[in-house]
Amino acid sequence: MGSDPQYAKFPNLSLAQDIFTLTNPSSADSSRQTSLKKLQDAISEHKMAPLYRYLAHPSDGILNTSGEGSTRKSSTPGMRKAPGAPSTWKRRPSVSVDFPWDEELYKRLRTENEKELESFQKEEEEATEQAGDTEIQAAKGKRAEFWARVGDKDKAIAAYEAVFEKTGVLGTKIDIVLAIIRMGMFFGDRLLVKKEIDRAKTLVDTGGDWDRRNRLKAYQGLHLLTIRSYNLAAPLLLDSLSTFTSYELCSYSLLVVYSVLAGSVSLKRVDFKSKVVDAPEIRAILGDGEEKLSALSGAAAAGPGAGDEEMQDASTATPAPAATAVNLTALGTGQAAAQEAEAPVDFTPLAGLVRSLYVGNYRAFFLALAAVEDNFLGQDRYLYEHRGWYVREMRLRGYQQLLQSYRVVGMQSMANDFGVSVDFLDRDLARFIAADRIPCTIDRVNGIIETNRPDDKNKQYADVVKQGDALITKLQKYGQAVRLRGSERG
């Protein structure tokens, strides 16, 4: 499996979620209070002076709605400007955040940071004089982890790059790049994340071990979620379920949520059935007691539809206490302890969404979709920005699934199936029809919807003609360029 991962402890990405929770108007007051306390405790425990200034400073703290704080003292001389804000933090929060600025606390944190940096400098100098390259690299690695711990993006990346340049071990290089990716994710720098993921893929392709290859798969899948590439993220995230070890990236419960959401909106029905509905890792979490037992024992993999009839809809399922997802690959290893701190997650809305979509219970599907928006899409910093798009795409998927089975459908009948009014269905379908997302027409006079089934042969003929015209145009331009060059030579 290769050597154990390095530089995986910091930054703590759960703190970025806590900061988002504080600025999210959809968050409950209890969630905000919990996140505020967790954030304050982390700042004190890890001496996070740069992050504290970045969040709470009276003049430019991002959690300060009006540039005010409990202390109105001027900025301390020599303070460096805070790093760039994540995309979800850029605007000042519309909700009131009680995160006061304490000048004395900041000065104390800075003093402790300076003392720690002095100890690192002394350790590096001693290693340079008395030890070898390994000890020098270890000392520089401590400095890089320090900047990642206290929340200084620019200095952390510079320190990681310095360690990377002097490192010859491929596994360590990959770990450094993954740490830089997490710094980018913490601060919402998508361009940095994309660049470093490409860099990590190049390193892995040159001989990365199995564990780091699988960890990178989870990193890449999560990044694709943030840029709304759910169709590309789904296979990566679903594949990561059975081999997940990247607890520095997110919890296993969150990986399940991301995988199911991405698969539900992007996979074709056959793949949706095999990779989401019947996947043992997902059935062990979203199913009822018998399904969980069959998944753990391997019975769920006995064949398609094994135990399929037992998964209940959200409208009929008996509510159960929220539980934490269990990563079966982590049992019996030291990584199982990483799951103990996970908060319980109620997967009932997610289970209802999957089951109702697959069996065609569209009324329950719409209810489950609303619950998923409230409990997951509106509460997660990676999903929040795309929640409106996701809900529209899932409504479209439900409409397409029903209409593809009929030539003509009554509007009142379809509205009853989805639990909406005829007027809402008319407006919603009209948007998708105008965008050529649904091949049908609405006849309000007769109250019906007629589907227009495309002729595959005619479509293929039109595609050939279109592509042929484009090819002829390119050849003509190429011929003109060749003739021009010939005349110039003459």
mmCIF file with all atom_site columns, C-alpha atoms in Angstrom, residues 4 45 92 103 105 185 278 283 287 297 351 355 425 430 472:
data_model
loop_
_atom_site.group_PDB
_atom_site.id
_atom_site.type_symbol
_atom_site.label_atom_id
_atom_site.label_alt_id
_atom_site.label_comp_id
_atom_site.label_asym_id
_atom_site.label_entity_id
_atom_site.label_seq_id
_atom_site.pdbx_PDB_ins_code
_atom_site.Cartn_x
_atom_site.Cartn_y
_atom_site.Cartn_z
_atom_site.occupancy
_atom_site.B_iso_or_equiv
_atom_site.pdbx_formal_charge
_atom_site.auth_seq_id
_atom_site.auth_comp_id
_atom_site.auth_asym_id
_atom_site.auth_atom_id
_atom_site.pdbx_PDB_model_num
ATOM 1  C CA . ASP A 1 4   ? 1.740   6.304   5.452   1.00 0.00 ? 4   ASP A CA 1
ATOM 2  C CA . GLU A 1 45  ? -6.052  25.620  20.696  1.00 0.00 ? 45  GLU A CA 1
ATOM 3  C CA . ARG A 1 92  ? -20.102 39.850  4.021   1.00 0.00 ? 92  ARG A CA 1
ATOM 4  C CA . GLU A 1 103 ? -6.972  42.693  20.355  1.00 0.00 ? 103 GLU A CA 1
ATOM 5  C CA . LEU A 1 105 ? -6.098  37.659  22.262  1.00 0.00 ? 105 LEU A CA 1
ATOM 6  C CA . MET A 1 185 ? -10.257 23.924  -0.835  1.00 0.00 ? 185 MET A CA 1
ATOM 7  C CA . ASP A 1 278 ? -28.040 -1.753  -5.541  1.00 0.00 ? 278 ASP A CA 1
ATOM 8  C CA . ARG A 1 283 ? -27.583 -0.066  0.745   1.00 0.00 ? 283 ARG A CA 1
ATOM 9  C CA . GLY A 1 287 ? -31.583 0.823   3.484   1.00 0.00 ? 287 GLY A CA 1
ATOM 10 C CA . SER A 1 297 ? -23.049 -10.037 4.746   1.00 0.00 ? 297 SER A CA 1
ATOM 11 C CA . ALA A 1 351 ? -32.903 7.259   0.917   1.00 0.00 ? 351 ALA A CA 1
ATOM 12 C CA . ARG A 1 355 ? -35.975 4.939   -3.884  1.00 0.00 ? 355 ARG A CA 1
ATOM 13 C CA . LEU A 1 425 ? -46.468 21.945  -14.113 1.00 0.00 ? 425 LEU A CA 1
ATOM 14 C CA . ALA A 1 430 ? -42.394 25.215  -20.581 1.00 0.00 ? 430 ALA A CA 1
ATOM 15 C CA . ILE A 1 472 ? -15.625 20.860  -45.880 1.00 0.00 ? 472 ILE A CA 1
#
